[in-house]
PDB file of C-alpha atoms and ligand atoms in Angstrom:
ATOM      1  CA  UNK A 207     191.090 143.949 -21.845  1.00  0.00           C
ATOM      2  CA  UNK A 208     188.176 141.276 -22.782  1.00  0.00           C
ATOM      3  CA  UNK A 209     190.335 139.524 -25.259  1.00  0.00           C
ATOM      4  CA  UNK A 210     193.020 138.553 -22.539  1.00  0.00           C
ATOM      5  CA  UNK A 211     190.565 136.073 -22.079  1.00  0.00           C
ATOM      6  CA  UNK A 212     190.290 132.755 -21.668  1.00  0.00           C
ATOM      7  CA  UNK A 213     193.792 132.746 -22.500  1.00  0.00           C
ATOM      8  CA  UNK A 214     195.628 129.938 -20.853  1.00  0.00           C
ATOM      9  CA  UNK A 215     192.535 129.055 -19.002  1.00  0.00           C
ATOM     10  CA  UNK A 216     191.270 127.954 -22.470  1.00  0.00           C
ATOM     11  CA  UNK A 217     193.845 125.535 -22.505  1.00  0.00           C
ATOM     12  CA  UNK A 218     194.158 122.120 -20.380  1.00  0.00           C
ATOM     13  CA  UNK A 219     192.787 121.627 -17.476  1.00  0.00           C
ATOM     14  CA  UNK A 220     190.855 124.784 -16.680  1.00  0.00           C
ATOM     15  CA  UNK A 221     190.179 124.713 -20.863  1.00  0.00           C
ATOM     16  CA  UNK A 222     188.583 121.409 -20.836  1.00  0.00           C
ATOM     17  CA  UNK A 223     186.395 122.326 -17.939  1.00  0.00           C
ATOM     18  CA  UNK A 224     185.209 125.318 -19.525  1.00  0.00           C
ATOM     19  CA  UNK A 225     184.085 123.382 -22.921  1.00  0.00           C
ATOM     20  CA  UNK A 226     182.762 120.430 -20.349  1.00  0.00           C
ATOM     21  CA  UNK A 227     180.407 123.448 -18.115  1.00  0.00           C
ATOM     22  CA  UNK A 228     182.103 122.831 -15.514  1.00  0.00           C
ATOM     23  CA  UNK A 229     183.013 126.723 -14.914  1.00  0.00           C
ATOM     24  CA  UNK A 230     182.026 129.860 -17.290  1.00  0.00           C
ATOM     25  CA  UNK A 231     182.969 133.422 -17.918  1.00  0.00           C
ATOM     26  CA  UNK A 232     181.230 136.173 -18.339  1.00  0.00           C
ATOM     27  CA  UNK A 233     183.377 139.241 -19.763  1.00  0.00           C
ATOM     28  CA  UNK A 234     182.450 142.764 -19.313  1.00  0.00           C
ATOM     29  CA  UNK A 235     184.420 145.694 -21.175  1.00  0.00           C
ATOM     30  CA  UNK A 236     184.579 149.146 -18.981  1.00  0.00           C
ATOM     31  CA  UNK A 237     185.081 150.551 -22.323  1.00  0.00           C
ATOM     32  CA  UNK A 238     181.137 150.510 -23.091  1.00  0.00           C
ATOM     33  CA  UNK A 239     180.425 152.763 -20.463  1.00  0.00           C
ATOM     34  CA  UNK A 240     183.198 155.239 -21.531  1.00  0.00           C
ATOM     35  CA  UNK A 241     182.647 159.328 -21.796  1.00  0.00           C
ATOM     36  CA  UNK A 242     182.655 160.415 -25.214  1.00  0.00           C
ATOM     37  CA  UNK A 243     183.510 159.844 -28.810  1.00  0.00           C
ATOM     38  CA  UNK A 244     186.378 158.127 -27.435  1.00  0.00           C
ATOM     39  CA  UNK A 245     185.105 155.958 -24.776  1.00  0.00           C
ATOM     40  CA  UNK A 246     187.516 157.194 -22.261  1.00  0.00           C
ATOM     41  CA  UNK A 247     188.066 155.040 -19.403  1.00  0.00           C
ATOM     42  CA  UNK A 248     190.649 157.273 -17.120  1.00  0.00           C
ATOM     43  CA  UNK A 249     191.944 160.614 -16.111  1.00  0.00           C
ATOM     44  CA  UNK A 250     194.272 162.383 -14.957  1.00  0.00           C
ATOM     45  CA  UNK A 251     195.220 162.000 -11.380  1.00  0.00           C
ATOM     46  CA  UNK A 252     193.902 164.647  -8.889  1.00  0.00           C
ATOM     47  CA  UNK A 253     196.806 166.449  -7.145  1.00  0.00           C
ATOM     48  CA  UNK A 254     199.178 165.444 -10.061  1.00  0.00           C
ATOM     49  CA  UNK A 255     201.587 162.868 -10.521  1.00  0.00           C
ATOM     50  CA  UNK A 256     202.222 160.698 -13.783  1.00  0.00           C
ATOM     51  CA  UNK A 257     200.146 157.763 -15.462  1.00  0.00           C
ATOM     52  CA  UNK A 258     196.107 158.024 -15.414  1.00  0.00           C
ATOM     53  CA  UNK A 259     193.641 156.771 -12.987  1.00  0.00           C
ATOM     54  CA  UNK A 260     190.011 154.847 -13.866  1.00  0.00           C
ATOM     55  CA  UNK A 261     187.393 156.724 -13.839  1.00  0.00           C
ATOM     56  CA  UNK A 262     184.478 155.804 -10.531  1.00  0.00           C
ATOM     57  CA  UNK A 263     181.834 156.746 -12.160  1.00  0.00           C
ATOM     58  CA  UNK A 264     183.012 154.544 -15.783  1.00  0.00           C
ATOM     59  CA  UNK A 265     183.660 151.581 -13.344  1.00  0.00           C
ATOM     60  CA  UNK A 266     180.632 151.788 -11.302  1.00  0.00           C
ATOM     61  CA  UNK A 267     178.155 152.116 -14.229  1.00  0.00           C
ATOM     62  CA  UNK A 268     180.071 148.819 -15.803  1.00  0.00           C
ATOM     63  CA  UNK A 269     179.763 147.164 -12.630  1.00  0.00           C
ATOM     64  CA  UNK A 270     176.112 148.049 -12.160  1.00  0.00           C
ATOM     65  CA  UNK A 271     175.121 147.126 -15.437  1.00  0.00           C
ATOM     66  CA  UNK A 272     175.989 143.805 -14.971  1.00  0.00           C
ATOM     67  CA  UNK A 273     175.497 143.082 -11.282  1.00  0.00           C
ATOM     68  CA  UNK A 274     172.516 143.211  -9.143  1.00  0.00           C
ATOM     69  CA  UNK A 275     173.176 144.600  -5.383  1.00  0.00           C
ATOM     70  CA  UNK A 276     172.133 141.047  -3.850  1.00  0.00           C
ATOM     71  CA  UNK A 277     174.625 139.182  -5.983  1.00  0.00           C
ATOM     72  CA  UNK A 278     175.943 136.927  -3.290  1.00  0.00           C
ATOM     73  CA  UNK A 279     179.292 136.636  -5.321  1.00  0.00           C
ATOM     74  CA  UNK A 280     182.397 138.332  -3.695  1.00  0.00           C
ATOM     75  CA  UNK A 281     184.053 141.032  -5.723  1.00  0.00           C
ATOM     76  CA  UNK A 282     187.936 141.209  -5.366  1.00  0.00           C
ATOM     77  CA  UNK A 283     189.853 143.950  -7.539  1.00  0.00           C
ATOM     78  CA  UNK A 284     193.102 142.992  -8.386  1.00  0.00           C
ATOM     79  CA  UNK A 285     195.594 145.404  -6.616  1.00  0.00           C
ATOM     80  CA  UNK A 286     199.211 144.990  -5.604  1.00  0.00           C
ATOM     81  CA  UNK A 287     197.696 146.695  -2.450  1.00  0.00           C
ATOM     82  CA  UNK A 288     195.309 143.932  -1.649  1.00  0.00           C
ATOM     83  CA  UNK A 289     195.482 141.384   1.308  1.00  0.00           C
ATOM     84  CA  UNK A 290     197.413 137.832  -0.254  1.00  0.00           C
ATOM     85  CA  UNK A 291     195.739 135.711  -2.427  1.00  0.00           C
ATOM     86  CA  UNK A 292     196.023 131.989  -0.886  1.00  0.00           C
ATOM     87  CA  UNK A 293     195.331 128.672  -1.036  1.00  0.00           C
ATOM     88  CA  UNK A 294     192.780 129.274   2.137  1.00  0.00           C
ATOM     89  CA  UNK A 295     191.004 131.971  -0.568  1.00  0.00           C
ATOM     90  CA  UNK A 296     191.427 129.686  -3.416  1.00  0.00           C
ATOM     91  CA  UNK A 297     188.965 126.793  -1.148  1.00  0.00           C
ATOM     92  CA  UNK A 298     186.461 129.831  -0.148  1.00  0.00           C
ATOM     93  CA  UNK A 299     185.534 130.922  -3.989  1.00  0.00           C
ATOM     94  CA  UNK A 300     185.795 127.023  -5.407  1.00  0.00           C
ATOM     95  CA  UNK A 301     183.154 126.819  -2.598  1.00  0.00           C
ATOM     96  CA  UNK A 302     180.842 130.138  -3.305  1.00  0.00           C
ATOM     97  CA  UNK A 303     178.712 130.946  -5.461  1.00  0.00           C
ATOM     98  CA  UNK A 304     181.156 132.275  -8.021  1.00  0.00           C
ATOM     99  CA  UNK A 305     183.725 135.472  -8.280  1.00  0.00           C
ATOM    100  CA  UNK A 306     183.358 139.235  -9.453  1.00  0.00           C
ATOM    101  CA  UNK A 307     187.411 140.005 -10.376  1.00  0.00           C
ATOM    102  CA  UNK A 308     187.819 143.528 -11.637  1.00  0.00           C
ATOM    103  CA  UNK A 309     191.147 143.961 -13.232  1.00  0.00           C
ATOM    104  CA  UNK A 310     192.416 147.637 -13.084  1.00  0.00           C
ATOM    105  CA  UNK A 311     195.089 148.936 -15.433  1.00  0.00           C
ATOM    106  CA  UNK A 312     197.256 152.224 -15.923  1.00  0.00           C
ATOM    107  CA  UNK A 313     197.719 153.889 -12.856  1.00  0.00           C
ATOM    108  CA  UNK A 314     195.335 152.379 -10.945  1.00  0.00           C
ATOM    109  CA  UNK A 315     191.123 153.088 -10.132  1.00  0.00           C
ATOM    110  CA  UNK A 316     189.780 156.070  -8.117  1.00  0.00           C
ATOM    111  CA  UNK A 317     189.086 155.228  -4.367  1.00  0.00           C
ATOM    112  CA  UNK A 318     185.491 156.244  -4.466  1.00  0.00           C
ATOM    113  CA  UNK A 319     184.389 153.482  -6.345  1.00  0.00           C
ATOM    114  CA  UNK A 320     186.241 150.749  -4.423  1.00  0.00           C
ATOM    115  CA  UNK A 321     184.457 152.598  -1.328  1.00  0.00           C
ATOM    116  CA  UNK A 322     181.487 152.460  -2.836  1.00  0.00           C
ATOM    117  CA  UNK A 323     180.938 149.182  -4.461  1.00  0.00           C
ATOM    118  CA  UNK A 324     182.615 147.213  -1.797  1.00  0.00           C
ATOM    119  CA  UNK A 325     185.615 145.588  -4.261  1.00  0.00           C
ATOM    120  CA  UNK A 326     188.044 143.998  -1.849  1.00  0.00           C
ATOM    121  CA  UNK A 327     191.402 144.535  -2.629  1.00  0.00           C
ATOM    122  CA  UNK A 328     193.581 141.023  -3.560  1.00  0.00           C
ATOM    123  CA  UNK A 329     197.121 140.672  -4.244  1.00  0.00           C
ATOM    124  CA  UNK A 330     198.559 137.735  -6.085  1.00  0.00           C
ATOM    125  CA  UNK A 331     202.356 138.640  -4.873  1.00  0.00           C
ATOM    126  CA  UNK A 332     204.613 141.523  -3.858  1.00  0.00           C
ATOM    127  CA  UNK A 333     205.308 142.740  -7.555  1.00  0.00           C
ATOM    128  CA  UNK A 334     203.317 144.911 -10.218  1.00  0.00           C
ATOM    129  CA  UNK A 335     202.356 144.027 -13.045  1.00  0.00           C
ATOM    130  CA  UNK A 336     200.824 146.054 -15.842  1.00  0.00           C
ATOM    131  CA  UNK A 337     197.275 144.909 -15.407  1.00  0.00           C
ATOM    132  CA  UNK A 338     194.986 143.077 -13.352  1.00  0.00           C
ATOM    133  CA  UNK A 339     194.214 140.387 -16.011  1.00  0.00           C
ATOM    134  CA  UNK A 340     197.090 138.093 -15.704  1.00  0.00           C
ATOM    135  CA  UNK A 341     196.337 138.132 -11.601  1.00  0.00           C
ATOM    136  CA  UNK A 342     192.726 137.338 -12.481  1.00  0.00           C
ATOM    137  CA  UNK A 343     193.531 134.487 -14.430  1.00  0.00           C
ATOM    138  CA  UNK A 344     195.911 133.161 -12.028  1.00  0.00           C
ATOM    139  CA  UNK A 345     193.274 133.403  -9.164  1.00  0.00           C
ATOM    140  CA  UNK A 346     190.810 131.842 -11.794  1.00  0.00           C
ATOM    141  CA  UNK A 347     193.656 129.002 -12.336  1.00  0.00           C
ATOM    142  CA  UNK A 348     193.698 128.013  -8.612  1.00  0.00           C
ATOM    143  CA  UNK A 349     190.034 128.163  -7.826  1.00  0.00           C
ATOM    144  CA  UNK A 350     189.103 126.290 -11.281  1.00  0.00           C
ATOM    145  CA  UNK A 351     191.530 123.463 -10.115  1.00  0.00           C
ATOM    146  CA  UNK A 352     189.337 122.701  -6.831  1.00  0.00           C
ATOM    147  CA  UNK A 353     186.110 122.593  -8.727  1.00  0.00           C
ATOM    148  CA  UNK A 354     184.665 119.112  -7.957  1.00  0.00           C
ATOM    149  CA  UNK A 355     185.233 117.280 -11.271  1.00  0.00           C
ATOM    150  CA  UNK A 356     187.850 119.325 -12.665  1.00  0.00           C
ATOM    151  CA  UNK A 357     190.739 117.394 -11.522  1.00  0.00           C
ATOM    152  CA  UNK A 358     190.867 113.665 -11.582  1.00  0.00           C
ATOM    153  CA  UNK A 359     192.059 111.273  -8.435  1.00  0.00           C
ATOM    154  CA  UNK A 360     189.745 112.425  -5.607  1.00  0.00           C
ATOM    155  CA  UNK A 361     191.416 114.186  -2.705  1.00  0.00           C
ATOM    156  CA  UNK A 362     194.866 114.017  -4.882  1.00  0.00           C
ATOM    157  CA  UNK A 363     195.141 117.794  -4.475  1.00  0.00           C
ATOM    158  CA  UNK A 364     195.130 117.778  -0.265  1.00  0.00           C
ATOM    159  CA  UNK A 365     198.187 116.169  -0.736  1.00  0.00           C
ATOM    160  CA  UNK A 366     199.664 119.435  -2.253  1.00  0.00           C
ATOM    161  CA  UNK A 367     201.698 122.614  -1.317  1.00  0.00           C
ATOM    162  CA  UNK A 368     199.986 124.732   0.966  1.00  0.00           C
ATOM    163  CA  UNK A 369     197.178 122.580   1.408  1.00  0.00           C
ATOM    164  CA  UNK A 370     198.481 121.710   5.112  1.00  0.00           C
ATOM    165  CA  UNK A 371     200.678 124.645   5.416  1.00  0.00           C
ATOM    166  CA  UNK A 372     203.423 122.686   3.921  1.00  0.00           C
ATOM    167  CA  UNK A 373     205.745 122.577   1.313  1.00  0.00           C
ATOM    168  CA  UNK A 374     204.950 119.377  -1.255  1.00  0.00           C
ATOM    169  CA  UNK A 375     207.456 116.230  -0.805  1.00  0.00           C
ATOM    170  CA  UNK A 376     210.050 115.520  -3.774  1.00  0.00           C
ATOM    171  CA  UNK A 377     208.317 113.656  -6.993  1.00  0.00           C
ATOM    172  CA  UNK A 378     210.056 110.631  -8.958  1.00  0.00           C
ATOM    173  CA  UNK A 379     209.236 108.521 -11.897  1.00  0.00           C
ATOM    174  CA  UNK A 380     211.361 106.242 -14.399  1.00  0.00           C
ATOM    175  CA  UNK A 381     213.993 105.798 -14.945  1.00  0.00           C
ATOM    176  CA  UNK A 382     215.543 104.138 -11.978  1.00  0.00           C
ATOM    177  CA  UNK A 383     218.508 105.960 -12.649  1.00  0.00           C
ATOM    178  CA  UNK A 384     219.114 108.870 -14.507  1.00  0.00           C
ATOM    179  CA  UNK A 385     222.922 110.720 -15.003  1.00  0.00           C
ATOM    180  CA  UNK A 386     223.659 108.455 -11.944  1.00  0.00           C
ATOM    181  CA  UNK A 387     221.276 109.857  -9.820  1.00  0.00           C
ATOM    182  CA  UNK A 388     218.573 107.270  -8.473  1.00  0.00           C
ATOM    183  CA  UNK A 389     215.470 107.104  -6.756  1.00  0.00           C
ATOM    184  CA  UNK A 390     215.231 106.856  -2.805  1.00  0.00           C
ATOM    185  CA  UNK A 391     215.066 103.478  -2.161  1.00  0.00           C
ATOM    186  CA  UNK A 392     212.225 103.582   0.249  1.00  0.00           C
ATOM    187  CA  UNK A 393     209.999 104.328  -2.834  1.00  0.00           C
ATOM    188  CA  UNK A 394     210.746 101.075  -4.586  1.00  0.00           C
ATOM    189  CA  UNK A 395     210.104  99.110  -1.402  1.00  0.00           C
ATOM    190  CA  UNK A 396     206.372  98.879  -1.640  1.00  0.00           C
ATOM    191  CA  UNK A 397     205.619 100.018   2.138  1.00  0.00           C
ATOM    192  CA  UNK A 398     203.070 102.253   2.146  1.00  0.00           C
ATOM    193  CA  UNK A 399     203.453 103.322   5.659  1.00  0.00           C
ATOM    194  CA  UNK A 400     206.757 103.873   5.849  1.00  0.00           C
ATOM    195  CA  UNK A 401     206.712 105.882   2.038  1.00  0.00           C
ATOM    196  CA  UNK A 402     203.851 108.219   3.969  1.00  0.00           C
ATOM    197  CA  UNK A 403     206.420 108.973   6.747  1.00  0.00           C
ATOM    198  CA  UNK A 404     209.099 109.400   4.954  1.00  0.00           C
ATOM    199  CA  UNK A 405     207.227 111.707   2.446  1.00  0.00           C
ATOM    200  CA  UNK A 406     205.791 113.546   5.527  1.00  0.00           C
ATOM    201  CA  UNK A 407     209.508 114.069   6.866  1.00  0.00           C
ATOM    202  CA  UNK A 408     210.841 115.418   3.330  1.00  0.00           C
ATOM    203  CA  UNK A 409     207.922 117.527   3.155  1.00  0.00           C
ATOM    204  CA  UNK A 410     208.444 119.253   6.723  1.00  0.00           C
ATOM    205  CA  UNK A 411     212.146 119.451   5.630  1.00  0.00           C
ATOM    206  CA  UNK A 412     211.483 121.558   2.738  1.00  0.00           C
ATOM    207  CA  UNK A 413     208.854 123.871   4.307  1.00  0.00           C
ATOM    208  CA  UNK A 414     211.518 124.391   7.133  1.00  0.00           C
ATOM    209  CA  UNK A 415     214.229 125.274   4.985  1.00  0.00           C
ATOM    210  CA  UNK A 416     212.615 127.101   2.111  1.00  0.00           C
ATOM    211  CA  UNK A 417     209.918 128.778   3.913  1.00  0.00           C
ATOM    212  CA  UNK A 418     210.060 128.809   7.949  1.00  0.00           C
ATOM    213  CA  UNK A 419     206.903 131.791   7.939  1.00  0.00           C
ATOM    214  CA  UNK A 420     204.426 129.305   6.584  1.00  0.00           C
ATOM    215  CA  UNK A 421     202.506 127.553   9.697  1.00  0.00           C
ATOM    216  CA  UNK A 422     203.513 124.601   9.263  1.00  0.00           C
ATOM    217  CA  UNK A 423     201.488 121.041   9.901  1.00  0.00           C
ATOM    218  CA  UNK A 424     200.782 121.799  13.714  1.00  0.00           C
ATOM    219  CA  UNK A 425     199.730 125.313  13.570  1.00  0.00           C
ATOM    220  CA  UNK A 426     197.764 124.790  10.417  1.00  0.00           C
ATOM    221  CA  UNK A 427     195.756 122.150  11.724  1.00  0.00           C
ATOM    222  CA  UNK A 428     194.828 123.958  15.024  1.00  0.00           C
ATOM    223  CA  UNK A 429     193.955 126.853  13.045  1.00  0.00           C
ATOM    224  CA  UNK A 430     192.323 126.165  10.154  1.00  0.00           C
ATOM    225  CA  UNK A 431     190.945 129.491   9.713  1.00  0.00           C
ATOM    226  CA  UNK A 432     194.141 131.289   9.723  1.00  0.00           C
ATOM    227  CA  UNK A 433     193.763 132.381   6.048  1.00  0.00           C
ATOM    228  CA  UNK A 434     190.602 133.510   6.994  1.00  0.00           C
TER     229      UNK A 434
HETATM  230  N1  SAH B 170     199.924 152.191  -9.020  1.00  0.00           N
HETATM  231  C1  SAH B 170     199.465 150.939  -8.500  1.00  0.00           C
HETATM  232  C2  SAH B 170     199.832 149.775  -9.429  1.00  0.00           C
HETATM  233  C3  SAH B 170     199.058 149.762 -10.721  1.00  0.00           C
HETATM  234  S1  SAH B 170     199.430 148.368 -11.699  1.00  0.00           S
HETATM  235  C4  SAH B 170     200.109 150.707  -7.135  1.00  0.00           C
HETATM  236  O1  SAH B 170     201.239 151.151  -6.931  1.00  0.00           O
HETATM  237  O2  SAH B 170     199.505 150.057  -6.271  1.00  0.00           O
HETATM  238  C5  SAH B 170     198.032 148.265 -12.757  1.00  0.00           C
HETATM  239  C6  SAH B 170     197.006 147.213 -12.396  1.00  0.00           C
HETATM  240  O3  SAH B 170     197.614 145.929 -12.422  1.00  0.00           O
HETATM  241  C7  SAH B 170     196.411 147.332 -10.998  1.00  0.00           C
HETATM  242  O4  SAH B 170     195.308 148.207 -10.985  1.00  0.00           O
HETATM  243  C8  SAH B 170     196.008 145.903 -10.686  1.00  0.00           C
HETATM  244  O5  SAH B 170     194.705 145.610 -11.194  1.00  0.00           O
HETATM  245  C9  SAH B 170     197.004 145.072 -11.465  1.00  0.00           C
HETATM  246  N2  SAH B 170     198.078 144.520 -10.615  1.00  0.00           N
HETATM  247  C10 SAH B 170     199.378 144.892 -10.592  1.00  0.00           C
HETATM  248  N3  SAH B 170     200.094 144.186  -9.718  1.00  0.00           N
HETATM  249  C11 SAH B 170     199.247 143.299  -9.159  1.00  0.00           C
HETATM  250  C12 SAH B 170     199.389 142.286  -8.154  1.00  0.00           C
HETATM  251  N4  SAH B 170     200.559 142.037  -7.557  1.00  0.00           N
HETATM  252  N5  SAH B 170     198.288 141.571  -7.805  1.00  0.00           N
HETATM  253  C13 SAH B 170     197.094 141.819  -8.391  1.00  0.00           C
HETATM  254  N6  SAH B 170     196.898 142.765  -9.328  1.00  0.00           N
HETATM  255  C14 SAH B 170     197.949 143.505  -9.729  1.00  0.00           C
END
């Protein structure tokens, strides 16, 4: 569904980056390289069963229109099946050479093809959604962030969740006081040091109590590749 696109990631930061050249899209209906007057796309599934399933040989003539077999880029199709997206995966593609996403829809896309063309399967959560779009454009959202000269304030975004396989630390600004409720008081005391540890503390605090399975500072810095 080209016209899902840019969406939101025409908008803000990832919008301004697009109309700066910083990043670029290059949208590809399956539709084109339907059967028939009608362009199908899908079928029935074999061995029965409800909903319809996406055609290989559609998909692979799409795909091979548009991509030559040494394209270095990796090509992930969106699946509720897939291994986890991550912030480990996010790094990787803001890295490469750029990102094949193929977004299935209805029922899902006949195995051949993903045998065949090598799509790696990637999950953005335990859920389903209707299409593969939305996923696409949240993997798109997290690897457009780490393009170099996206995001202002160099090295701002190591600081963040998942980025050391912790949770972030709690964020204030003014007022002082709001509803009676005020800001730690080691913020306002202009030690740098001792606001590092103490944001360090909160934010091993909150990734033990809200999530003990991430790795957590220790483990993620012994094993960077984890993710991997
Ligand atoms: N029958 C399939 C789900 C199909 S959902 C199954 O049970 O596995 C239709 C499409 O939405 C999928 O082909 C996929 O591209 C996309 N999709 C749904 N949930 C997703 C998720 N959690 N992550 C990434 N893509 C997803």
């Amino acid at each position: 569904m080209p016209d899902m696109f840019p969406g939101p990631l025409g908008m803000s930061l990832a919008g301004e980056a697009l109309r700066r050249g910083l990043w670029h899209l290059a949208l590809k209906d399956i539709r084109d390289h339907g059967i028939g007057r009608h362009r199908a796309v899908d079928d029935t599934p074999a061995g029965g069963g409800p909903g319809m399933v996406i055609r290989a040989d559609v998909l692979a003539a799409a795909l091979d229109s548009s991509i030559a077999p040494e394209d270095p880029r990796p090509r992930l199709l969106m699946s509720p099946r897939g291994r986890r997206f991550t912030q480990a995966e996010a790094r990787r593609l803001a890295a490469g050479p750029g990102v094949i996403l193929v977004c299935g829809r209805f029922e899902g896309i006949d195995e051949r093809v993903i045998e065949a063309r090598g799509l790696e399967e990637v999950s953005i959560g335990d859920y389903v959604l209707s299409g593969g779009e939305p996923a696409a454009q949240v993997v798109l959202d997290a690897v457009i962030r780490l393009i170099p000269g996206v995001m202002g304030g160099a090295g701002s975004d190591l600081e963040e969740s998942h980025e050391q396989g912790l949770l972030e630390y709690p964020h204030y600004t003014r007022p002082r006081a709001w509803e009676g409720r005020t800001i730690p008081e080691i913020l306002l005391s202009g030690n740098h040091a001792e606001i590092a540890r103490w944001r360090r503390a909160e934010a091993e605090r909150i990734t033990r109590e809200r999530r003990p399975d991430l790795p957590g500072p220790d483990r993620a810095a012994k094993k960077p590749g984890r993710d991997a």
